[in-house]
């Protein structure tokens, strides 16, 4: 155990003093750590990749269990399941499952741990699979007293219901058995629609068509078109299984270009318009079609990919190399029926803390924009805000607002979220983000 020191999350904005860190690679380490905590009256926190911002994964003076190396994975092809330790990351899991199988439910990016994903009941691009809860066959969980129990949708259901989405508050997930699905072949396409028409589009086009395996929506944040248009990306199934010669899954391309465009978009409306222009017109030209041309020809020369391709996105273009800035992702989970009022309110009242135009959340009226994504899945909508914290802090300080400066960091969303009409948002916020050099100021001392 590394004793003392601080810990931080991926934003680098949540430095927290802790009792110490236990690096877990075996179940016994967890049992011993819990016994030690009970004997010494310590709080225990569970941490994996630490992309949940604002201290979800660690408490003041807690004994932190670092689960990243507790990460074994075993696939049962006959049962179409995989049994994993919670530190396993989707990215590595996909590399193991490919080319035959794919993950059933996960986030729209692959950088997270299974434990961190089960604990927030994450969802992603497969609107039919829904959130990860629906892919769990069973879990083994260690409770605070050190006892180990199994729970599933049919066994110990109350514990199951609490642990999934329970942010590590009800027990340590030791192991989970999850469904895997076929690595189906999809035809990719995209369509620009009015964002106000999205609920109708979802109900009439996306939801009834069971061959649409994945989709997401991306709303315009260009000032001239703010939240008015959206690109809907869809993946229509054309075959249950991939061709035998399927290559390894590639990494996202054009990373430098995408990063430059995101950075430029922080600096004013001209660049925000450029960002929307490239998303609309240039992005399709860079699309990688991974399934062989012979198969594509049979599909009218469509661009074909396997399920693992769009789901294998480690978003390297979101990792910010600027030393004085942190990009924060804000996600708003909104009931489907509240989508239009939410978007309308955001569009008409820029003082709302909705993404995009909120360059500095310490300002009452957001200036310019930092770019935003709105991903839509299964009636839930997530907004992404890229917030240059360093610059915001300076702006607030220049305005003589020290308190405001604090609100420019990862606490900002907490300060402003209650201002949203409660009826317009649902479960709350899962925030996160990316910062250049990993986790600065981390569990240093001993
Ligand atoms: C770029 C980006 C995109 C995102 N996209 C999506 C998305 O599409 N859909 C979505 O739903 N979310 C999304 N998120 C949010 C993400 O799903 C959560 O932040 C997730 O918890 C991060 O996983 P992690 O491994 O970093 O977990 P951590 O931040 O390390 O931990 C998260 C929580 O899980 C608990 N925990 C960890 N391991 C265990 C365990 N073994 N047992 C019990 N509890 C445990 C921790 O205590 C903590 O409360 C996104 C985040 C980012 C940064």
Short mmCIF file of C-alpha atoms and ligand atoms in Angstrom, two decimals:
data_model
loop_
_atom_site.label_atom_id
_atom_site.label_comp_id
_atom_site.label_asym_id
_atom_site.label_seq_id
_atom_site.Cartn_x
_atom_site.Cartn_y
_atom_site.Cartn_z
CA UNK A 1 0.00 0.00 0.00
CA UNK A 2 1.21 3.49 -0.86
CA UNK A 3 0.41 5.55 2.22
CA UNK A 4 -0.48 9.24 2.29
CA UNK A 5 -0.37 11.67 -0.59
CA UNK A 6 -3.03 12.95 -2.95
CA UNK A 7 -5.07 11.53 -5.74
CA UNK A 8 -6.66 13.17 -8.74
CA UNK A 9 -9.07 12.32 -11.51
CA UNK A 10 -8.54 12.53 -15.26
CA UNK A 11 -9.40 16.22 -15.26
CA UNK A 12 -6.50 16.98 -12.93
CA UNK A 13 -8.85 19.37 -11.14
CA UNK A 14 -9.86 17.24 -8.17
CA UNK A 15 -6.72 16.81 -6.11
CA UNK A 16 -7.77 15.11 -2.89
CA UNK A 17 -5.74 14.04 0.16
CA UNK A 18 -6.12 10.35 0.86
CA UNK A 19 -5.08 7.82 3.47
CA UNK A 20 -3.35 5.73 0.81
CA UNK A 21 -3.71 3.58 -2.29
CA UNK A 22 -3.88 -0.20 -2.49
CA UNK A 23 -2.94 -1.46 -5.91
CA UNK A 24 -5.22 -4.44 -6.40
CA UNK A 25 -4.33 -7.38 -8.61
CA UNK A 26 -6.01 -10.18 -6.63
CA UNK A 27 -9.29 -10.59 -4.81
CA UNK A 28 -7.43 -11.18 -1.57
CA UNK A 29 -5.96 -7.66 -1.74
CA UNK A 30 -9.50 -6.28 -1.56
CA UNK A 31 -10.48 -8.50 1.36
CA UNK A 32 -7.37 -7.45 3.30
CA UNK A 33 -7.86 -3.77 2.48
CA UNK A 34 -11.46 -3.85 3.69
CA UNK A 35 -10.40 -5.62 6.90
CA UNK A 36 -7.70 -2.99 7.45
CA UNK A 37 -10.21 -0.21 6.85
CA UNK A 38 -12.72 -1.73 9.27
CA UNK A 39 -10.04 -2.13 11.93
CA UNK A 40 -8.87 1.47 11.51
CA UNK A 41 -12.19 3.19 10.92
CA UNK A 42 -11.27 4.27 7.39
CA UNK A 43 -13.49 5.12 4.46
CA UNK A 44 -12.85 3.05 1.33
CA UNK A 45 -13.09 4.34 -2.26
CA UNK A 46 -12.93 2.36 -5.48
CA UNK A 47 -11.10 3.81 -8.44
CA UNK A 48 -10.36 2.60 -11.94
CA UNK A 49 -9.55 4.90 -14.87
CA UNK A 50 -10.94 7.91 -12.96
CA UNK A 51 -12.79 9.53 -15.81
CA UNK A 52 -15.78 10.23 -13.58
CA UNK A 53 -14.87 13.71 -12.53
CA UNK A 54 -15.40 15.65 -9.35
CA UNK A 55 -14.19 12.97 -6.98
CA UNK A 56 -16.59 10.12 -7.69
CA UNK A 57 -13.76 7.63 -7.38
CA UNK A 58 -12.17 8.85 -4.13
CA UNK A 59 -13.16 10.47 -0.88
CA UNK A 60 -11.18 12.73 1.47
CA UNK A 61 -8.72 10.68 3.53
CA UNK A 62 -10.09 7.42 2.15
CA UNK A 63 -8.21 4.22 1.53
CA UNK A 64 -8.40 4.00 -2.26
CA UNK A 65 -8.46 0.64 -4.04
CA UNK A 66 -6.88 1.09 -7.45
CA UNK A 67 -8.49 -1.62 -9.56
CA UNK A 68 -6.79 -1.03 -12.91
CA UNK A 69 -4.58 -4.12 -12.64
CA UNK A 70 -7.41 -6.36 -11.45
CA UNK A 71 -8.30 -7.00 -15.05
CA UNK A 72 -8.46 -10.63 -16.22
CA UNK A 73 -10.91 -11.54 -18.96
CA UNK A 74 -12.16 -14.99 -20.05
CA UNK A 75 -14.46 -15.47 -23.04
CA UNK A 76 -16.89 -18.38 -23.29
CA UNK A 77 -17.65 -18.58 -27.01
CA UNK A 78 -20.24 -21.33 -26.63
CA UNK A 79 -22.23 -19.44 -24.00
CA UNK A 80 -21.61 -16.08 -25.72
CA UNK A 81 -20.44 -14.54 -22.49
CA UNK A 82 -17.28 -13.10 -21.00
CA UNK A 83 -16.29 -13.11 -17.35
CA UNK A 84 -14.18 -10.15 -16.32
CA UNK A 85 -12.48 -8.57 -13.40
CA UNK A 86 -13.53 -4.93 -13.03
CA UNK A 87 -10.25 -3.28 -14.04
CA UNK A 88 -10.52 -4.66 -17.58
CA UNK A 89 -10.90 -1.90 -20.19
CA UNK A 90 -13.30 -2.05 -23.11
CA UNK A 91 -10.47 -1.24 -25.50
CA UNK A 92 -8.54 -4.40 -24.53
CA UNK A 93 -11.71 -6.46 -24.30
CA UNK A 94 -12.64 -5.53 -27.88
CA UNK A 95 -9.20 -6.56 -29.09
CA UNK A 96 -9.78 -9.94 -27.43
CA UNK A 97 -13.29 -10.40 -28.82
CA UNK A 98 -12.49 -9.31 -32.36
CA UNK A 99 -13.20 -10.49 -35.02
CA UNK A 100 -15.88 -12.97 -33.97
CA UNK A 101 -17.62 -11.17 -31.11
CA UNK A 102 -18.33 -7.66 -29.89
CA UNK A 103 -19.40 -5.93 -26.68
CA UNK A 104 -23.17 -5.73 -26.26
CA UNK A 105 -23.45 -2.51 -24.22
CA UNK A 106 -20.86 0.07 -23.24
CA UNK A 107 -20.15 3.78 -23.62
CA UNK A 108 -19.67 5.34 -27.04
CA UNK A 109 -15.93 5.38 -26.35
CA UNK A 110 -13.76 2.49 -25.16
CA UNK A 111 -11.42 4.08 -22.63
CA UNK A 112 -13.27 2.98 -19.48
CA UNK A 113 -13.06 0.07 -17.09
CA UNK A 114 -15.84 -2.46 -16.74
CA UNK A 115 -16.15 -1.66 -13.00
CA UNK A 116 -16.44 2.08 -13.69
CA UNK A 117 -19.01 1.35 -16.40
CA UNK A 118 -21.20 -0.98 -14.32
CA UNK A 119 -21.06 1.50 -11.46
CA UNK A 120 -22.53 4.29 -13.56
CA UNK A 121 -24.75 1.94 -15.61
CA UNK A 122 -23.27 3.40 -18.78
CA UNK A 123 -24.96 3.38 -22.14
CA UNK A 124 -23.69 3.94 -25.65
CA UNK A 125 -24.52 3.70 -29.31
CA UNK A 126 -26.61 0.53 -29.22
CA UNK A 127 -30.04 1.91 -28.38
CA UNK A 128 -31.57 -1.55 -28.54
CA UNK A 129 -29.16 -3.04 -26.01
CA UNK A 130 -29.68 -0.03 -23.71
CA UNK A 131 -27.44 0.43 -20.70
CA UNK A 132 -24.87 -2.09 -19.47
CA UNK A 133 -27.33 -3.40 -16.86
CA UNK A 134 -29.09 -5.28 -19.64
CA UNK A 135 -25.94 -7.19 -20.58
CA UNK A 136 -25.12 -8.51 -17.10
CA UNK A 137 -25.69 -12.23 -16.47
CA UNK A 138 -24.32 -12.09 -12.93
CA UNK A 139 -21.82 -10.37 -10.67
CA UNK A 140 -19.76 -11.35 -7.65
CA UNK A 141 -19.66 -8.52 -5.14
CA UNK A 142 -17.67 -8.05 -1.93
CA UNK A 143 -19.58 -6.19 0.75
CA UNK A 144 -18.09 -3.90 3.37
CA UNK A 145 -17.89 -6.74 5.91
CA UNK A 146 -15.72 -8.77 3.52
CA UNK A 147 -18.42 -11.29 2.61
CA UNK A 148 -18.79 -12.22 -1.06
CA UNK A 149 -22.16 -12.65 -2.68
CA UNK A 150 -23.53 -13.25 -6.16
CA UNK A 151 -26.25 -11.10 -7.61
CA UNK A 152 -28.00 -10.94 -10.96
CA UNK A 153 -31.28 -9.78 -12.49
CA UNK A 154 -32.87 -12.83 -10.84
CA UNK A 155 -30.73 -13.44 -7.73
CA UNK A 156 -30.23 -10.99 -4.86
CA UNK A 157 -32.04 -8.51 -7.04
CA UNK A 158 -32.01 -5.68 -4.55
CA UNK A 159 -28.24 -5.76 -4.24
CA UNK A 160 -27.96 -6.04 -8.03
CA UNK A 161 -30.17 -2.98 -8.47
CA UNK A 162 -28.04 -0.99 -6.05
CA UNK A 163 -24.60 -2.03 -7.27
CA UNK A 164 -25.38 -1.33 -10.95
CA UNK A 165 -25.33 2.44 -11.12
CA UNK A 166 -24.36 2.62 -7.45
CA UNK A 167 -21.04 4.46 -7.90
CA UNK A 168 -19.19 1.95 -5.74
CA UNK A 169 -21.25 2.75 -2.66
CA UNK A 170 -22.78 -0.69 -2.10
CA UNK A 171 -19.90 -3.10 -2.61
CA UNK A 172 -16.88 -3.91 -4.72
CA UNK A 173 -17.64 -5.66 -8.00
CA UNK A 174 -15.12 -8.51 -8.06
CA UNK A 175 -16.21 -10.14 -11.27
CA UNK A 176 -18.99 -9.80 -13.82
CA UNK A 177 -20.29 -12.14 -16.46
CA UNK A 178 -21.59 -10.19 -19.44
CA UNK A 179 -23.25 -11.10 -22.72
CA UNK A 180 -21.25 -10.75 -25.89
CA UNK A 181 -22.86 -10.39 -29.31
CA UNK A 182 -21.86 -11.14 -32.88
CA UNK A 183 -19.49 -8.69 -34.51
CA UNK A 184 -22.13 -7.83 -37.12
CA UNK A 185 -21.38 -6.00 -40.36
CA UNK A 186 -22.99 -2.58 -40.68
CA UNK A 187 -23.54 -0.22 -43.58
CA UNK A 188 -22.71 3.30 -42.42
CA UNK A 189 -24.71 6.36 -43.34
CA UNK A 190 -25.38 9.84 -42.08
CA UNK A 191 -28.20 12.27 -42.47
CA UNK A 192 -28.59 15.92 -41.51
CA UNK A 193 -31.94 16.65 -39.92
CA UNK A 194 -33.46 19.49 -37.91
CA UNK A 195 -32.66 18.81 -34.28
CA UNK A 196 -36.27 19.64 -33.37
CA UNK A 197 -37.34 16.73 -35.57
CA UNK A 198 -35.16 14.25 -33.74
CA UNK A 199 -37.80 12.73 -31.40
CA UNK A 200 -40.04 12.08 -34.42
CA UNK A 201 -37.07 10.70 -36.38
CA UNK A 202 -36.22 8.41 -33.48
CA UNK A 203 -39.80 7.17 -33.11
CA UNK A 204 -40.52 6.74 -36.81
CA UNK A 205 -37.16 5.80 -38.34
CA UNK A 206 -34.68 4.55 -35.77
CA UNK A 207 -36.77 2.74 -33.20
CA UNK A 208 -38.91 0.56 -35.48
CA UNK A 209 -35.98 -0.58 -37.63
CA UNK A 210 -34.41 -3.44 -35.72
CA UNK A 211 -31.54 -3.64 -38.23
CA UNK A 212 -30.16 -0.31 -37.06
CA UNK A 213 -27.54 -1.67 -34.70
CA UNK A 214 -25.87 1.57 -33.60
CA UNK A 215 -26.54 5.25 -33.96
CA UNK A 216 -25.71 8.60 -32.47
CA UNK A 217 -26.66 12.21 -33.10
CA UNK A 218 -24.35 15.17 -33.20
CA UNK A 219 -25.88 18.63 -32.84
CA UNK A 220 -24.48 21.72 -34.48
CA UNK A 221 -22.84 24.17 -32.13
CA UNK A 222 -21.87 26.66 -34.81
CA UNK A 223 -23.19 30.05 -33.68
CA UNK A 224 -25.14 30.54 -36.93
CA UNK A 225 -26.85 27.21 -36.51
CA UNK A 226 -26.74 26.68 -32.77
CA UNK A 227 -28.56 23.43 -31.87
CA UNK A 228 -30.67 23.77 -35.02
CA UNK A 229 -29.29 21.02 -37.26
CA UNK A 230 -27.91 17.67 -36.29
CA UNK A 231 -26.07 14.86 -38.00
CA UNK A 232 -27.49 11.43 -37.31
CA UNK A 233 -24.94 8.67 -37.86
CA UNK A 234 -26.43 5.23 -38.29
CA UNK A 235 -25.16 1.70 -38.71
CA UNK A 236 -27.55 -0.68 -40.49
CA UNK A 237 -26.86 -4.38 -40.16
CA UNK A 238 -26.14 -6.18 -43.43
CA UNK A 239 -24.65 -9.43 -42.05
CA UNK A 240 -24.66 -11.15 -38.67
CA UNK A 241 -20.98 -12.09 -38.83
CA UNK A 242 -17.91 -10.47 -40.37
CA UNK A 243 -16.01 -12.00 -43.30
CA UNK A 244 -13.28 -14.43 -42.21
CA UNK A 245 -10.44 -12.17 -43.37
CA UNK A 246 -11.38 -9.27 -41.06
CA UNK A 247 -8.26 -7.24 -40.10
CA UNK A 248 -7.41 -6.18 -36.54
CA UNK A 249 -9.43 -3.21 -35.30
CA UNK A 250 -7.76 0.07 -36.24
CA UNK A 251 -7.41 3.24 -34.21
CA UNK A 252 -9.20 6.50 -35.10
CA UNK A 253 -7.50 8.52 -37.84
CA UNK A 254 -6.89 12.26 -38.48
CA UNK A 255 -6.26 12.77 -34.76
CA UNK A 256 -4.06 15.85 -35.14
CA UNK A 257 -6.50 17.54 -37.51
CA UNK A 258 -9.48 16.85 -35.25
CA UNK A 259 -7.59 18.16 -32.23
CA UNK A 260 -6.60 21.35 -34.01
CA UNK A 261 -10.19 21.95 -35.03
CA UNK A 262 -11.43 21.41 -31.46
CA UNK A 263 -8.78 23.77 -30.10
CA UNK A 264 -9.51 26.42 -32.70
CA UNK A 265 -13.22 26.20 -31.95
CA UNK A 266 -12.49 27.54 -28.48
CA UNK A 267 -11.34 30.79 -29.97
CA UNK A 268 -14.38 32.21 -31.68
CA UNK A 269 -17.35 31.87 -33.92
CA UNK A 270 -15.42 31.67 -37.18
CA UNK A 271 -13.64 28.53 -36.01
CA UNK A 272 -16.84 27.09 -34.59
CA UNK A 273 -18.42 27.48 -38.01
CA UNK A 274 -15.33 25.78 -39.48
CA UNK A 275 -15.73 22.89 -37.04
CA UNK A 276 -19.36 22.35 -38.07
CA UNK A 277 -18.39 22.64 -41.74
CA UNK A 278 -15.72 19.95 -41.41
CA UNK A 279 -18.07 17.69 -39.48
CA UNK A 280 -20.68 18.03 -42.18
CA UNK A 281 -18.53 17.85 -45.26
CA UNK A 282 -14.99 16.60 -44.66
CA UNK A 283 -15.51 13.92 -42.01
CA UNK A 284 -17.30 11.49 -44.35
CA UNK A 285 -14.31 11.64 -46.69
CA UNK A 286 -12.03 10.34 -43.95
CA UNK A 287 -14.31 7.46 -43.03
CA UNK A 288 -12.54 4.09 -42.92
CA UNK A 289 -14.53 1.27 -44.46
CA UNK A 290 -13.05 -1.85 -42.94
CA UNK A 291 -15.00 -4.61 -44.61
CA UNK A 292 -13.63 -5.86 -47.91
CA UNK A 293 -14.64 -4.26 -51.14
CA UNK A 294 -16.08 -7.48 -52.54
CA UNK A 295 -18.63 -7.54 -49.76
CA UNK A 296 -19.23 -3.83 -50.17
CA UNK A 297 -19.92 -4.27 -53.88
CA UNK A 298 -22.73 -6.63 -53.04
CA UNK A 299 -24.14 -3.81 -50.94
CA UNK A 300 -24.08 -1.24 -53.73
CA UNK A 301 -20.56 -0.02 -52.91
CA UNK A 302 -21.61 0.99 -49.42
CA UNK A 303 -19.10 1.79 -46.71
CA UNK A 304 -19.14 -1.27 -44.47
CA UNK A 305 -17.66 -1.68 -41.02
CA UNK A 306 -17.98 -4.26 -38.29
CA UNK A 307 -19.56 -3.40 -34.96
CA UNK A 308 -16.15 -3.36 -33.31
CA UNK A 309 -14.91 -0.52 -35.54
CA UNK A 310 -17.10 2.41 -34.41
CA UNK A 311 -17.16 1.05 -30.84
CA UNK A 312 -13.35 0.92 -30.69
CA UNK A 313 -12.88 4.65 -30.29
CA UNK A 314 -10.39 5.75 -27.67
CA UNK A 315 -11.07 9.39 -28.55
CA UNK A 316 -7.37 10.32 -28.80
CA UNK A 317 -8.51 13.57 -30.41
CA UNK A 318 -10.15 14.58 -27.12
CA UNK A 319 -6.88 14.37 -25.21
CA UNK A 320 -5.71 17.92 -24.79
CA UNK A 321 -2.01 18.71 -25.14
CA UNK A 322 -2.28 22.33 -24.09
CA UNK A 323 -0.60 22.79 -20.73
CA UNK A 324 -2.98 25.40 -19.36
CA UNK A 325 -6.31 24.00 -20.39
CA UNK A 326 -8.56 21.19 -19.38
CA UNK A 327 -11.48 20.05 -21.45
CA UNK A 328 -14.47 18.92 -19.45
CA UNK A 329 -17.27 16.82 -20.83
CA UNK A 330 -20.72 17.53 -19.42
CA UNK A 331 -23.45 15.01 -20.03
CA UNK A 332 -27.13 15.74 -19.44
CA UNK A 333 -29.40 12.70 -19.31
CA UNK A 334 -32.77 13.92 -20.43
CA UNK A 335 -36.00 11.95 -20.66
CA UNK A 336 -37.03 11.61 -24.27
CA UNK A 337 -40.19 13.63 -23.79
CA UNK A 338 -38.16 16.55 -22.44
CA UNK A 339 -35.75 16.67 -25.36
CA UNK A 340 -37.45 19.45 -27.32
CA UNK A 341 -38.11 21.74 -24.34
CA UNK A 342 -34.49 21.23 -23.26
CA UNK A 343 -33.03 22.02 -26.67
CA UNK A 344 -35.37 24.98 -27.11
CA UNK A 345 -34.43 26.37 -23.71
CA UNK A 346 -30.76 25.91 -24.49
CA UNK A 347 -31.09 27.59 -27.85
CA UNK A 348 -33.20 30.48 -26.69
CA UNK A 349 -31.56 31.17 -23.38
CA UNK A 350 -27.81 30.91 -23.68
CA UNK A 351 -27.52 31.61 -19.97
CA UNK A 352 -28.51 28.00 -19.48
CA UNK A 353 -25.44 25.94 -18.73
CA UNK A 354 -25.91 23.83 -21.77
CA UNK A 355 -22.77 22.91 -23.66
CA UNK A 356 -21.32 24.51 -26.61
CA UNK A 357 -21.55 28.17 -26.03
CA UNK A 358 -20.40 27.96 -22.44
CA UNK A 359 -16.86 29.07 -22.84
CA UNK A 360 -16.55 30.00 -19.22
CA UNK A 361 -19.18 28.84 -16.84
CA UNK A 362 -18.26 31.59 -14.45
CA UNK A 363 -19.75 34.08 -16.89
CA UNK A 364 -23.51 34.55 -16.72
CA UNK A 365 -23.87 34.69 -20.43
CA UNK A 366 -21.59 32.31 -22.26
CA UNK A 367 -19.39 33.88 -24.83
CA UNK A 368 -18.44 32.12 -27.98
CA UNK A 369 -18.18 28.39 -27.72
CA UNK A 370 -15.93 25.54 -27.00
CA UNK A 371 -17.59 22.98 -29.19
CA UNK A 372 -20.07 20.38 -28.21
CA UNK A 373 -21.37 17.01 -29.05
CA UNK A 374 -24.77 15.77 -28.29
CA UNK A 375 -25.02 12.09 -28.41
CA UNK A 376 -28.38 10.53 -28.36
CA UNK A 377 -29.15 7.05 -27.26
CA UNK A 378 -32.27 5.26 -26.20
CA UNK A 379 -33.97 8.49 -25.37
CA UNK A 380 -31.11 9.80 -23.33
CA UNK A 381 -29.13 12.76 -24.48
CA UNK A 382 -25.69 13.76 -23.49
CA UNK A 383 -24.05 17.11 -24.09
CA UNK A 384 -20.35 17.60 -24.17
CA UNK A 385 -18.65 20.76 -23.14
CA UNK A 386 -15.04 21.47 -23.79
CA UNK A 387 -14.13 24.02 -21.21
CA UNK A 388 -10.73 25.67 -21.20
CA UNK A 389 -10.38 25.84 -17.45
CA UNK A 390 -7.07 27.70 -17.38
CA UNK A 391 -8.30 30.48 -19.59
CA UNK A 392 -11.60 30.67 -17.72
CA UNK A 393 -9.80 30.94 -14.44
CA UNK A 394 -7.78 33.86 -15.78
CA UNK A 395 -10.87 35.54 -17.14
CA UNK A 396 -12.63 35.24 -13.81
CA UNK A 397 -9.59 36.51 -11.98
CA UNK A 398 -9.30 39.43 -14.40
CA UNK A 399 -12.89 40.24 -13.55
CA UNK A 400 -11.86 40.25 -9.88
CA UNK A 401 -13.93 37.19 -9.10
CA UNK A 402 -11.92 34.76 -7.06
CA UNK A 403 -14.99 32.81 -6.09
CA UNK A 404 -15.98 32.78 -9.71
CA UNK A 405 -12.59 31.41 -10.56
CA UNK A 406 -13.34 28.35 -8.50
CA UNK A 407 -16.51 27.86 -10.44
CA UNK A 408 -14.46 27.63 -13.58
CA UNK A 409 -13.02 24.32 -12.64
CA UNK A 410 -14.75 21.03 -12.33
CA UNK A 411 -17.12 22.39 -9.72
CA UNK A 412 -18.72 24.60 -12.32
CA UNK A 413 -21.39 22.21 -13.38
CA UNK A 414 -22.46 21.68 -9.81
CA UNK A 415 -22.85 25.41 -9.35
CA UNK A 416 -24.97 25.92 -12.40
CA UNK A 417 -26.86 22.69 -12.88
CA UNK A 418 -29.53 23.39 -10.29
CA UNK A 419 -30.42 26.45 -12.35
CA UNK A 420 -31.78 24.17 -15.04
CA UNK A 421 -35.49 23.66 -14.77
CA UNK A 422 -35.64 20.33 -12.96
CA UNK A 423 -38.26 19.02 -15.32
CA UNK A 424 -35.86 19.30 -18.20
CA UNK A 425 -33.27 16.88 -17.08
CA UNK A 426 -33.38 13.42 -15.71
CA UNK A 427 -30.80 11.41 -13.89
CA UNK A 428 -28.21 14.12 -13.60
CA UNK A 429 -24.72 14.38 -14.83
CA UNK A 430 -21.92 12.01 -15.52
CA UNK A 431 -19.04 14.22 -16.21
CA UNK A 432 -15.55 13.60 -17.13
CA UNK A 433 -12.64 14.39 -19.04
CA UNK A 434 -9.30 14.32 -20.53
CA UNK A 435 -6.11 15.98 -19.67
CA UNK A 436 -2.82 15.74 -21.33
CA UNK A 437 -0.36 14.08 -19.10
CA UNK A 438 -2.66 11.58 -17.52
CA UNK A 439 -3.19 12.13 -13.86
CA UNK A 440 -0.96 14.86 -12.53
CA UNK A 441 -0.23 15.19 -8.86
CA UNK A 442 -1.19 11.63 -8.28
CA UNK A 443 -0.72 9.19 -5.48
CA UNK A 444 2.78 10.39 -4.95
CA UNK A 445 4.12 9.93 -1.51
CA UNK A 446 4.94 7.18 0.79
C1 LIG B 1 -14.84 11.15 -23.27
C2 LIG B 1 -15.92 10.52 -22.42
C3 LIG B 1 -17.02 9.96 -23.01
C4 LIG B 1 -18.03 9.37 -22.23
N1 LIG B 1 -19.06 8.80 -22.86
C5 LIG B 1 -20.01 8.18 -22.15
C6 LIG B 1 -21.08 7.51 -22.81
O1 LIG B 1 -21.13 7.46 -24.04
N2 LIG B 1 -22.02 6.90 -22.05
C7 LIG B 1 -21.97 6.90 -20.68
O2 LIG B 1 -22.86 6.31 -20.07
N3 LIG B 1 -20.97 7.52 -20.03
C8 LIG B 1 -20.00 8.15 -20.73
N4 LIG B 1 -18.96 8.75 -20.06
C9 LIG B 1 -18.93 8.67 -18.58
C10 LIG B 1 -18.25 7.34 -18.12
O3 LIG B 1 -19.07 6.26 -18.44
C11 LIG B 1 -18.02 7.31 -16.60
O4 LIG B 1 -17.29 8.44 -16.21
C12 LIG B 1 -17.32 6.02 -16.14
O5 LIG B 1 -17.60 5.78 -14.79
C13 LIG B 1 -15.83 6.10 -16.28
O6 LIG B 1 -15.26 4.83 -16.00
P1 LIG B 1 -13.88 4.75 -15.21
O7 LIG B 1 -13.34 3.40 -15.49
O8 LIG B 1 -13.04 5.93 -15.52
O9 LIG B 1 -14.43 4.81 -13.71
P2 LIG B 1 -13.89 5.66 -12.45
O10 LIG B 1 -14.05 7.11 -12.72
O11 LIG B 1 -12.57 5.18 -12.00
O12 LIG B 1 -15.00 5.21 -11.38
C14 LIG B 1 -16.34 5.56 -11.58
C15 LIG B 1 -17.20 5.03 -10.44
O13 LIG B 1 -17.20 3.62 -10.47
C16 LIG B 1 -16.89 3.10 -9.18
N5 LIG B 1 -16.20 1.80 -9.35
C17 LIG B 1 -15.08 1.56 -10.09
N6 LIG B 1 -14.75 0.27 -10.02
C18 LIG B 1 -15.67 -0.35 -9.24
C19 LIG B 1 -15.88 -1.69 -8.79
N7 LIG B 1 -15.05 -2.69 -9.11
N8 LIG B 1 -16.94 -1.95 -8.00
C20 LIG B 1 -17.80 -0.98 -7.64
N9 LIG B 1 -17.66 0.31 -8.03
C21 LIG B 1 -16.60 0.63 -8.82
C22 LIG B 1 -16.02 4.16 -8.53
O14 LIG B 1 -16.04 4.10 -7.14
C23 LIG B 1 -16.67 5.44 -9.06
O15 LIG B 1 -17.75 5.82 -8.25
C24 LIG B 1 -17.95 9.35 -20.80
C25 LIG B 1 -16.82 9.91 -20.22
C26 LIG B 1 -15.80 10.48 -21.02
C27 LIG B 1 -14.57 11.03 -20.39
#
